């Protein structure tokens, strides 16, 4: 995949920025004094797939890049390897901390155990983790989570309107509670529009095998099976594996729905037409918020949920073919924000 760092290297990428990367930033988490932007280096520990996955990790990277540009920061990036241990994740986080990066952001719930061990060792470093709330009580950790089920409800409503076969699909990368939130919301949204709709569901891998987030071939095979079984719209929550879902949709002459980023914008020209919409999860906003809060001297700590009301999730409208279905989705969005619809998470 484009931009994927070889798993064996896990090399540090120290990329140029406006400030002095050699500065030492030791502002304690929760302090009121502001950090010096020019001496701040931000550490980002990516999940499997890293930069170039055109999905979850790339959204985090976009937030980092914006912060570097806007605030004049340095940055250090490291990437997870497939089937690595928690000890390896701990070492990655310590490497970032020992190099003077502050704040440090762990991209993905798979870092929870490792960050729980490392954060207390560096009380003057501000940490954040995306997609995990189990560390909400650790004083120097911000837990940045999303209402994925709400955004997935909206794309489910779009899928149910777009299907001509009354048959749609869901491809999850790894069968975890987080990805089950995507499935639950998608199913609820689709059934709100068409209670009798058929929904096929496949997960690419089961924990502790997390390769389902970075295996386009498996994504293609799973989606192709759904199309062959009568589905004409398939939504994926599978990270880098989603590119395979788009390939299968193109081959079948059917439609697909992306995730995390507006995947229509970053897709290859040949698959763009089949990407009906995407459930946008604004990881970039969460990453930027965390970095900006540190620079401002008031680093985020504890839990912060990015839901529809907070603008943390949305659906994409870049492909004009979604236009006939957006009014209904927007109506459901208003009802979710108002609390008249409660979207299930499992």
mmCIF file of C-alpha atoms in Angstrom:
data_model
loop_
_atom_site.group_PDB
_atom_site.id
_atom_site.type_symbol
_atom_site.label_atom_id
_atom_site.label_comp_id
_atom_site.label_asym_id
_atom_site.label_seq_id
_atom_site.Cartn_x
_atom_site.Cartn_y
_atom_site.Cartn_z
ATOM 1 C CA UNK A 1 0.000 0.000 0.000
ATOM 2 C CA UNK A 2 1.236 3.509 -0.775
ATOM 3 C CA UNK A 3 3.193 5.009 2.095
ATOM 4 C CA UNK A 4 3.318 1.847 4.180
ATOM 5 C CA UNK A 5 6.536 1.627 6.152
ATOM 6 C CA UNK A 6 8.137 -1.805 6.064
ATOM 7 C CA UNK A 7 7.105 -3.601 9.217
ATOM 8 C CA UNK A 8 10.613 -4.708 10.044
ATOM 9 C CA UNK A 9 12.014 -1.213 10.142
ATOM 10 C CA UNK A 10 9.576 0.613 12.447
ATOM 11 C CA UNK A 11 11.916 3.512 11.821
ATOM 12 C CA UNK A 12 11.522 6.930 13.350
ATOM 13 C CA UNK A 13 10.542 9.585 10.853
ATOM 14 C CA UNK A 14 11.630 12.974 12.095
ATOM 15 C CA UNK A 15 10.161 15.356 9.573
ATOM 16 C CA UNK A 16 11.110 18.993 9.242
ATOM 17 C CA UNK A 17 9.003 21.727 10.728
ATOM 18 C CA UNK A 18 9.199 25.423 11.389
ATOM 19 C CA UNK A 19 10.665 25.235 14.872
ATOM 20 C CA UNK A 20 13.796 23.929 16.564
ATOM 21 C CA UNK A 21 13.413 20.181 16.892
ATOM 22 C CA UNK A 22 16.111 20.036 19.514
ATOM 23 C CA UNK A 23 14.180 21.845 22.211
ATOM 24 C CA UNK A 24 13.167 20.113 25.423
ATOM 25 C CA UNK A 25 9.475 20.408 26.212
ATOM 26 C CA UNK A 26 8.689 19.433 29.784
ATOM 27 C CA UNK A 27 5.475 21.262 30.529
ATOM 28 C CA UNK A 28 3.710 19.070 33.100
ATOM 29 C CA UNK A 29 0.368 17.635 32.084
ATOM 30 C CA UNK A 30 -2.401 19.854 33.353
ATOM 31 C CA UNK A 31 -0.135 22.877 33.928
ATOM 32 C CA UNK A 32 -1.424 26.357 33.238
ATOM 33 C CA UNK A 33 1.697 27.766 31.554
ATOM 34 C CA UNK A 34 1.871 27.693 27.778
ATOM 35 C CA UNK A 35 4.465 25.647 25.913
ATOM 36 C CA UNK A 36 6.933 27.254 23.534
ATOM 37 C CA UNK A 37 5.702 26.164 20.127
ATOM 38 C CA UNK A 38 9.101 26.391 18.477
ATOM 39 C CA UNK A 39 10.622 23.919 20.945
ATOM 40 C CA UNK A 40 7.737 21.456 20.920
ATOM 41 C CA UNK A 41 7.974 18.113 19.185
ATOM 42 C CA UNK A 42 4.833 16.050 18.806
ATOM 43 C CA UNK A 43 5.086 12.274 18.862
ATOM 44 C CA UNK A 44 2.591 10.165 16.935
ATOM 45 C CA UNK A 45 2.458 6.385 17.284
ATOM 46 C CA UNK A 46 0.413 5.024 14.373
ATOM 47 C CA UNK A 47 -1.639 1.871 14.279
ATOM 48 C CA UNK A 48 -0.961 -0.855 11.688
ATOM 49 C CA UNK A 49 -0.829 0.631 8.201
ATOM 50 C CA UNK A 50 0.562 4.011 9.222
ATOM 51 C CA UNK A 51 0.603 6.927 6.850
ATOM 52 C CA UNK A 52 -0.795 5.994 3.492
ATOM 53 C CA UNK A 53 -3.710 3.833 4.606
ATOM 54 C CA UNK A 54 -6.101 6.486 3.212
ATOM 55 C CA UNK A 55 -8.296 5.927 6.244
ATOM 56 C CA UNK A 56 -7.817 5.978 10.026
ATOM 57 C CA UNK A 57 -4.074 6.636 10.236
ATOM 58 C CA UNK A 58 -4.116 9.180 7.439
ATOM 59 C CA UNK A 59 -6.819 11.120 9.270
ATOM 60 C CA UNK A 60 -4.572 11.279 12.334
ATOM 61 C CA UNK A 61 -1.672 12.331 10.125
ATOM 62 C CA UNK A 62 -3.754 15.163 8.664
ATOM 63 C CA UNK A 63 -4.355 16.560 12.149
ATOM 64 C CA UNK A 64 -0.668 16.319 12.935
ATOM 65 C CA UNK A 65 0.318 18.037 9.698
ATOM 66 C CA UNK A 66 -2.116 20.877 10.297
ATOM 67 C CA UNK A 67 -0.751 21.421 13.801
ATOM 68 C CA UNK A 68 2.829 21.403 12.558
ATOM 69 C CA UNK A 69 1.974 23.971 9.888
ATOM 70 C CA UNK A 70 -0.220 26.197 12.045
ATOM 71 C CA UNK A 71 1.773 26.089 15.253
ATOM 72 C CA UNK A 72 5.377 25.729 14.087
ATOM 73 C CA UNK A 73 6.154 22.373 15.659
ATOM 74 C CA UNK A 74 8.459 19.452 15.125
ATOM 75 C CA UNK A 75 7.099 15.928 14.742
ATOM 76 C CA UNK A 76 8.248 12.373 15.227
ATOM 77 C CA UNK A 77 6.292 9.476 13.772
ATOM 78 C CA UNK A 78 6.487 5.766 14.521
ATOM 79 C CA UNK A 79 4.372 2.913 13.191
ATOM 80 C CA UNK A 80 3.043 -0.350 14.584
ATOM 81 C CA UNK A 81 4.047 -3.657 13.054
ATOM 82 C CA UNK A 82 1.751 -6.582 12.416
ATOM 83 C CA UNK A 83 1.220 -8.998 15.301
ATOM 84 C CA UNK A 84 3.507 -7.077 17.621
ATOM 85 C CA UNK A 85 3.390 -7.400 21.417
ATOM 86 C CA UNK A 86 2.362 -4.849 24.016
ATOM 87 C CA UNK A 87 6.018 -4.740 25.043
ATOM 88 C CA UNK A 88 6.915 -3.503 21.557
ATOM 89 C CA UNK A 89 4.252 -0.828 21.800
ATOM 90 C CA UNK A 90 5.612 0.218 25.193
ATOM 91 C CA UNK A 91 9.086 0.536 23.701
ATOM 92 C CA UNK A 92 7.741 2.718 20.882
ATOM 93 C CA UNK A 93 6.026 5.067 23.340
ATOM 94 C CA UNK A 94 9.126 5.235 25.556
ATOM 95 C CA UNK A 95 11.261 5.985 22.517
ATOM 96 C CA UNK A 96 9.041 8.935 21.694
ATOM 97 C CA UNK A 97 9.066 10.182 25.287
ATOM 98 C CA UNK A 98 12.821 9.764 25.733
ATOM 99 C CA UNK A 99 13.377 11.770 22.549
ATOM 100 C CA UNK A 100 11.611 14.760 24.120
ATOM 101 C CA UNK A 101 8.319 14.535 22.262
ATOM 102 C CA UNK A 102 5.461 16.139 24.175
ATOM 103 C CA UNK A 103 2.566 15.607 23.659
ATOM 104 C CA UNK A 104 2.496 12.007 22.440
ATOM 105 C CA UNK A 105 -0.569 10.578 20.738
ATOM 106 C CA UNK A 106 -1.247 6.852 20.406
ATOM 107 C CA UNK A 107 -3.434 6.180 17.385
ATOM 108 C CA UNK A 108 -5.750 3.284 18.146
ATOM 109 C CA UNK A 109 -7.192 1.257 21.011
ATOM 110 C CA UNK A 110 -4.477 -1.384 20.579
ATOM 111 C CA UNK A 111 -2.112 0.946 22.467
ATOM 112 C CA UNK A 112 -4.241 0.985 25.642
ATOM 113 C CA UNK A 113 -2.335 -1.614 27.657
ATOM 114 C CA UNK A 114 1.045 -0.226 26.640
ATOM 115 C CA UNK A 115 0.086 3.379 27.358
ATOM 116 C CA UNK A 116 -1.323 2.374 30.729
ATOM 117 C CA UNK A 117 2.140 1.105 31.633
ATOM 118 C CA UNK A 118 4.155 3.937 30.102
ATOM 119 C CA UNK A 119 2.201 7.097 30.997
ATOM 120 C CA UNK A 120 2.883 6.892 34.769
ATOM 121 C CA UNK A 121 6.603 6.654 34.021
ATOM 122 C CA UNK A 122 6.542 10.090 32.338
ATOM 123 C CA UNK A 123 4.298 12.283 34.524
ATOM 124 C CA UNK A 124 5.501 15.478 32.829
ATOM 125 C CA UNK A 125 4.514 14.202 29.386
ATOM 126 C CA UNK A 126 0.996 14.654 28.064
ATOM 127 C CA UNK A 127 -0.379 11.598 26.286
ATOM 128 C CA UNK A 128 -3.548 10.958 24.314
ATOM 129 C CA UNK A 129 -5.053 7.798 22.925
ATOM 130 C CA UNK A 130 -7.562 7.555 20.114
ATOM 131 C CA UNK A 131 -10.506 5.148 20.421
ATOM 132 C CA UNK A 132 -10.009 4.021 24.014
ATOM 133 C CA UNK A 133 -11.583 5.225 27.254
ATOM 134 C CA UNK A 134 -10.058 2.761 29.713
ATOM 135 C CA UNK A 135 -7.310 5.207 30.719
ATOM 136 C CA UNK A 136 -9.632 8.127 31.444
ATOM 137 C CA UNK A 137 -8.517 8.209 35.095
ATOM 138 C CA UNK A 138 -4.780 8.447 34.336
ATOM 139 C CA UNK A 139 -3.967 12.117 35.055
ATOM 140 C CA UNK A 140 -1.676 12.754 32.084
ATOM 141 C CA UNK A 141 -3.749 10.892 29.481
ATOM 142 C CA UNK A 142 -6.576 12.216 27.312
ATOM 143 C CA UNK A 143 -8.971 9.550 26.027
ATOM 144 C CA UNK A 144 -10.322 10.739 22.667
ATOM 145 C CA UNK A 145 -13.245 8.658 21.473
ATOM 146 C CA UNK A 146 -15.975 8.955 18.850
ATOM 147 C CA UNK A 147 -19.655 8.128 18.440
ATOM 148 C CA UNK A 148 -18.963 5.870 15.465
ATOM 149 C CA UNK A 149 -22.395 4.344 15.810
ATOM 150 C CA UNK A 150 -24.032 7.715 15.096
ATOM 151 C CA UNK A 151 -22.136 8.362 11.880
ATOM 152 C CA UNK A 152 -22.651 4.742 10.842
ATOM 153 C CA UNK A 153 -26.419 5.130 11.388
ATOM 154 C CA UNK A 154 -26.432 7.904 8.790
ATOM 155 C CA UNK A 155 -24.536 5.922 6.152
ATOM 156 C CA UNK A 156 -26.773 2.950 6.911
ATOM 157 C CA UNK A 157 -29.768 5.134 6.118
ATOM 158 C CA UNK A 158 -28.074 6.168 2.877
ATOM 159 C CA UNK A 159 -27.274 2.558 1.963
ATOM 160 C CA UNK A 160 -30.883 1.495 2.549
ATOM 161 C CA UNK A 161 -32.115 4.217 0.218
ATOM 162 C CA UNK A 162 -29.526 3.451 -2.452
ATOM 163 C CA UNK A 163 -29.952 -0.332 -2.581
ATOM 164 C CA UNK A 164 -32.076 -1.708 -5.388
ATOM 165 C CA UNK A 165 -31.778 -5.275 -4.117
ATOM 166 C CA UNK A 166 -32.852 -4.621 -0.507
ATOM 167 C CA UNK A 167 -29.562 -6.320 0.352
ATOM 168 C CA UNK A 168 -26.482 -4.565 1.769
ATOM 169 C CA UNK A 169 -23.275 -5.579 3.504
ATOM 170 C CA UNK A 170 -20.859 -4.675 6.287
ATOM 171 C CA UNK A 171 -17.162 -5.631 6.339
ATOM 172 C CA UNK A 172 -15.424 -5.170 9.692
ATOM 173 C CA UNK A 173 -11.648 -5.300 9.905
ATOM 174 C CA UNK A 174 -11.326 -7.007 13.299
ATOM 175 C CA UNK A 175 -14.173 -8.260 15.478
ATOM 176 C CA UNK A 176 -13.773 -5.929 18.458
ATOM 177 C CA UNK A 177 -16.292 -3.893 20.499
ATOM 178 C CA UNK A 178 -15.138 -0.749 18.686
ATOM 179 C CA UNK A 179 -15.884 -2.110 15.209
ATOM 180 C CA UNK A 180 -19.126 -3.614 16.468
ATOM 181 C CA UNK A 181 -20.225 -0.010 17.141
ATOM 182 C CA UNK A 182 -19.909 0.700 13.409
ATOM 183 C CA UNK A 183 -21.931 -2.413 12.593
ATOM 184 C CA UNK A 184 -24.643 -1.655 15.174
ATOM 185 C CA UNK A 185 -25.149 1.892 13.945
ATOM 186 C CA UNK A 186 -25.128 0.876 10.288
ATOM 187 C CA UNK A 187 -27.731 -1.821 10.825
ATOM 188 C CA UNK A 188 -29.935 0.506 12.903
ATOM 189 C CA UNK A 189 -29.815 3.235 10.265
ATOM 190 C CA UNK A 190 -30.598 0.852 7.434
ATOM 191 C CA UNK A 191 -33.507 -0.740 9.286
ATOM 192 C CA UNK A 192 -34.910 2.678 10.198
ATOM 193 C CA UNK A 193 -35.393 3.220 6.470
ATOM 194 C CA UNK A 194 -36.261 -0.361 5.463
ATOM 195 C CA UNK A 195 -37.116 -2.643 8.392
ATOM 196 C CA UNK A 196 -36.997 -5.773 6.214
ATOM 197 C CA UNK A 197 -33.630 -5.077 4.605
ATOM 198 C CA UNK A 198 -31.090 -7.915 4.429
ATOM 199 C CA UNK A 199 -27.680 -7.084 5.925
ATOM 200 C CA UNK A 200 -24.699 -9.381 5.372
ATOM 201 C CA UNK A 201 -21.865 -9.103 7.929
ATOM 202 C CA UNK A 202 -18.270 -10.338 7.740
ATOM 203 C CA UNK A 203 -15.229 -9.683 9.946
ATOM 204 C CA UNK A 204 -11.839 -10.223 8.348
ATOM 205 C CA UNK A 205 -9.980 -11.374 11.467
ATOM 206 C CA UNK A 206 -10.560 -12.091 15.141
ATOM 207 C CA UNK A 207 -8.410 -10.695 18.000
ATOM 208 C CA UNK A 208 -5.545 -10.981 18.677
ATOM 209 C CA UNK A 209 -5.013 -11.010 14.912
ATOM 210 C CA UNK A 210 -5.305 -7.355 13.894
ATOM 211 C CA UNK A 211 -4.133 -7.809 10.312
ATOM 212 C CA UNK A 212 -7.737 -7.375 9.217
ATOM 213 C CA UNK A 213 -7.087 -3.645 9.295
ATOM 214 C CA UNK A 214 -4.382 -3.877 6.640
ATOM 215 C CA UNK A 215 -5.208 -6.677 4.218
ATOM 216 C CA UNK A 216 -6.827 -5.378 1.004
ATOM 217 C CA UNK A 217 -6.942 -8.877 -0.470
ATOM 218 C CA UNK A 218 -9.126 -10.119 2.375
ATOM 219 C CA UNK A 219 -11.303 -7.041 2.081
ATOM 220 C CA UNK A 220 -11.777 -7.684 -1.628
ATOM 221 C CA UNK A 221 -12.633 -11.332 -1.114
ATOM 222 C CA UNK A 222 -15.153 -10.583 1.634
ATOM 223 C CA UNK A 223 -16.914 -7.856 -0.327
ATOM 224 C CA UNK A 224 -16.923 -9.888 -3.542
ATOM 225 C CA UNK A 225 -18.704 -12.671 -1.669
ATOM 226 C CA UNK A 226 -21.365 -10.227 -0.509
ATOM 227 C CA UNK A 227 -21.905 -8.835 -3.984
ATOM 228 C CA UNK A 228 -22.134 -12.380 -5.345
ATOM 229 C CA UNK A 229 -24.771 -13.069 -2.664
ATOM 230 C CA UNK A 230 -26.967 -10.211 -3.797
ATOM 231 C CA UNK A 231 -25.727 -7.126 -1.941
ATOM 232 C CA UNK A 232 -25.371 -3.970 -3.989
ATOM 233 C CA UNK A 233 -23.970 -1.622 -1.293
ATOM 234 C CA UNK A 234 -21.181 -2.618 1.141
ATOM 235 C CA UNK A 235 -19.864 -0.480 4.019
ATOM 236 C CA UNK A 236 -16.423 -1.218 5.396
ATOM 237 C CA UNK A 237 -14.899 -0.381 8.761
ATOM 238 C CA UNK A 238 -11.624 -2.082 7.986
ATOM 239 C CA UNK A 239 -8.888 0.533 7.676
ATOM 240 C CA UNK A 240 -6.434 -0.232 4.898
ATOM 241 C CA UNK A 241 -8.388 -3.354 3.926
ATOM 242 C CA UNK A 242 -11.120 -1.088 2.613
ATOM 243 C CA UNK A 243 -9.287 -0.495 -0.651
ATOM 244 C CA UNK A 244 -10.054 -4.111 -1.477
ATOM 245 C CA UNK A 245 -13.747 -3.488 -0.853
ATOM 246 C CA UNK A 246 -13.650 -0.665 -3.407
ATOM 247 C CA UNK A 247 -11.903 -2.922 -5.912
ATOM 248 C CA UNK A 248 -14.602 -5.557 -5.448
ATOM 249 C CA UNK A 249 -17.356 -2.967 -5.873
ATOM 250 C CA UNK A 250 -15.860 -1.769 -9.144
ATOM 251 C CA UNK A 251 -15.532 -5.330 -10.452
ATOM 252 C CA UNK A 252 -19.149 -6.097 -9.537
ATOM 253 C CA UNK A 253 -20.559 -2.830 -10.811
ATOM 254 C CA UNK A 254 -21.950 -2.118 -7.336
ATOM 255 C CA UNK A 255 -21.464 0.520 -4.620
ATOM 256 C CA UNK A 256 -19.302 0.804 -1.511
ATOM 257 C CA UNK A 257 -19.131 3.101 1.508
ATOM 258 C CA UNK A 258 -15.833 4.261 3.002
ATOM 259 C CA UNK A 259 -14.836 5.051 6.558
ATOM 260 C CA UNK A 260 -12.873 7.455 8.761
ATOM 261 C CA UNK A 261 -11.866 9.865 5.979
ATOM 262 C CA UNK A 262 -13.779 11.012 2.890
ATOM 263 C CA UNK A 263 -12.346 8.141 0.886
ATOM 264 C CA UNK A 264 -13.772 9.391 -2.400
ATOM 265 C CA UNK A 265 -11.256 12.242 -2.299
ATOM 266 C CA UNK A 266 -8.192 10.045 -1.894
ATOM 267 C CA UNK A 267 -9.265 7.102 -4.026
ATOM 268 C CA UNK A 268 -7.779 6.054 -7.330
ATOM 269 C CA UNK A 269 -9.704 7.407 -10.293
ATOM 270 C CA UNK A 270 -10.969 3.990 -11.358
ATOM 271 C CA UNK A 271 -12.791 3.310 -8.066
ATOM 272 C CA UNK A 272 -14.026 6.826 -7.257
ATOM 273 C CA UNK A 273 -17.405 6.345 -8.992
ATOM 274 C CA UNK A 274 -18.342 3.375 -6.761
ATOM 275 C CA UNK A 275 -17.714 5.154 -3.431
ATOM 276 C CA UNK A 276 -21.227 6.297 -2.581
ATOM 277 C CA UNK A 277 -20.244 8.101 0.633
ATOM 278 C CA UNK A 278 -17.994 7.666 3.671
ATOM 279 C CA UNK A 279 -18.585 7.766 7.396
ATOM 280 C CA UNK A 280 -16.183 10.516 8.354
ATOM 281 C CA UNK A 281 -14.590 10.146 11.774
ATOM 282 C CA UNK A 282 -12.708 13.327 12.519
ATOM 283 C CA UNK A 283 -9.582 11.869 14.057
ATOM 284 C CA UNK A 284 -7.719 14.820 12.533
ATOM 285 C CA UNK A 285 -9.763 17.215 14.679
ATOM 286 C CA UNK A 286 -9.081 15.211 17.847
ATOM 287 C CA UNK A 287 -5.345 15.076 17.147
ATOM 288 C CA UNK A 288 -5.215 18.799 16.412
ATOM 289 C CA UNK A 289 -7.237 19.609 19.538
ATOM 290 C CA UNK A 290 -4.831 17.632 21.701
ATOM 291 C CA UNK A 291 -1.751 19.304 20.250
ATOM 292 C CA UNK A 292 -3.256 22.799 20.404
ATOM 293 C CA UNK A 293 -4.333 22.302 24.010
ATOM 294 C CA UNK A 294 -0.754 21.422 24.943
ATOM 295 C CA UNK A 295 0.700 24.428 23.134
ATOM 296 C CA UNK A 296 -1.863 26.628 24.895
ATOM 297 C CA UNK A 297 -0.701 25.288 28.253
ATOM 298 C CA UNK A 298 -3.917 23.465 29.068
ATOM 299 C CA UNK A 299 -3.401 19.926 27.752
ATOM 300 C CA UNK A 300 -6.511 17.821 27.478
ATOM 301 C CA UNK A 301 -6.903 15.068 30.062
ATOM 302 C CA UNK A 302 -9.622 12.570 30.795
ATOM 303 C CA UNK A 303 -12.398 11.536 28.418
ATOM 304 C CA UNK A 304 -13.571 13.561 25.432
ATOM 305 C CA UNK A 305 -16.231 12.188 23.084
ATOM 306 C CA UNK A 306 -16.575 13.449 19.524
ATOM 307 C CA UNK A 307 -20.185 12.768 18.530
ATOM 308 C CA UNK A 308 -22.601 14.265 15.983
ATOM 309 C CA UNK A 309 -23.414 17.180 18.259
ATOM 310 C CA UNK A 310 -19.724 17.995 18.624
ATOM 311 C CA UNK A 311 -19.116 17.584 14.887
ATOM 312 C CA UNK A 312 -16.927 14.544 15.482
ATOM 313 C CA UNK A 313 -18.617 12.263 12.939
ATOM 314 C CA UNK A 314 -20.382 12.959 9.651
ATOM 315 C CA UNK A 315 -21.121 11.535 6.215
ATOM 316 C CA UNK A 316 -19.392 12.579 3.003
ATOM 317 C CA UNK A 317 -21.123 14.242 0.059
ATOM 318 C CA UNK A 318 -18.190 14.504 -2.355
ATOM 319 C CA UNK A 319 -19.664 12.002 -4.809
ATOM 320 C CA UNK A 320 -22.722 13.631 -6.358
ATOM 321 C CA UNK A 321 -24.536 10.301 -6.615
ATOM 322 C CA UNK A 322 -25.302 10.505 -2.877
ATOM 323 C CA UNK A 323 -27.373 13.679 -3.320
ATOM 324 C CA UNK A 324 -30.804 12.005 -3.542
ATOM 325 C CA UNK A 325 -30.271 10.384 -0.144
ATOM 326 C CA UNK A 326 -28.827 13.192 1.953
ATOM 327 C CA UNK A 327 -32.083 14.867 3.029
ATOM 328 C CA UNK A 328 -33.238 11.746 4.838
ATOM 329 C CA UNK A 329 -29.819 11.292 6.449
ATOM 330 C CA UNK A 330 -29.816 14.917 7.587
ATOM 331 C CA UNK A 331 -33.262 14.476 9.129
ATOM 332 C CA UNK A 332 -32.019 11.483 11.115
ATOM 333 C CA UNK A 333 -28.947 13.484 12.130
ATOM 334 C CA UNK A 334 -31.147 16.189 13.643
ATOM 335 C CA UNK A 335 -33.138 13.593 15.566
ATOM 336 C CA UNK A 336 -29.978 11.937 16.924
ATOM 337 C CA UNK A 337 -28.568 15.278 18.067
ATOM 338 C CA UNK A 338 -31.908 16.171 19.651
ATOM 339 C CA UNK A 339 -31.963 12.865 21.504
ATOM 340 C CA UNK A 340 -35.156 11.561 19.927
ATOM 341 C CA UNK A 341 -33.164 8.699 18.394
ATOM 342 C CA UNK A 342 -30.658 6.774 20.507
ATOM 343 C CA UNK A 343 -28.302 4.731 18.368
ATOM 344 C CA UNK A 344 -27.226 1.295 19.697
ATOM 345 C CA UNK A 345 -23.542 0.576 20.205
ATOM 346 C CA UNK A 346 -23.682 -3.210 20.116
#
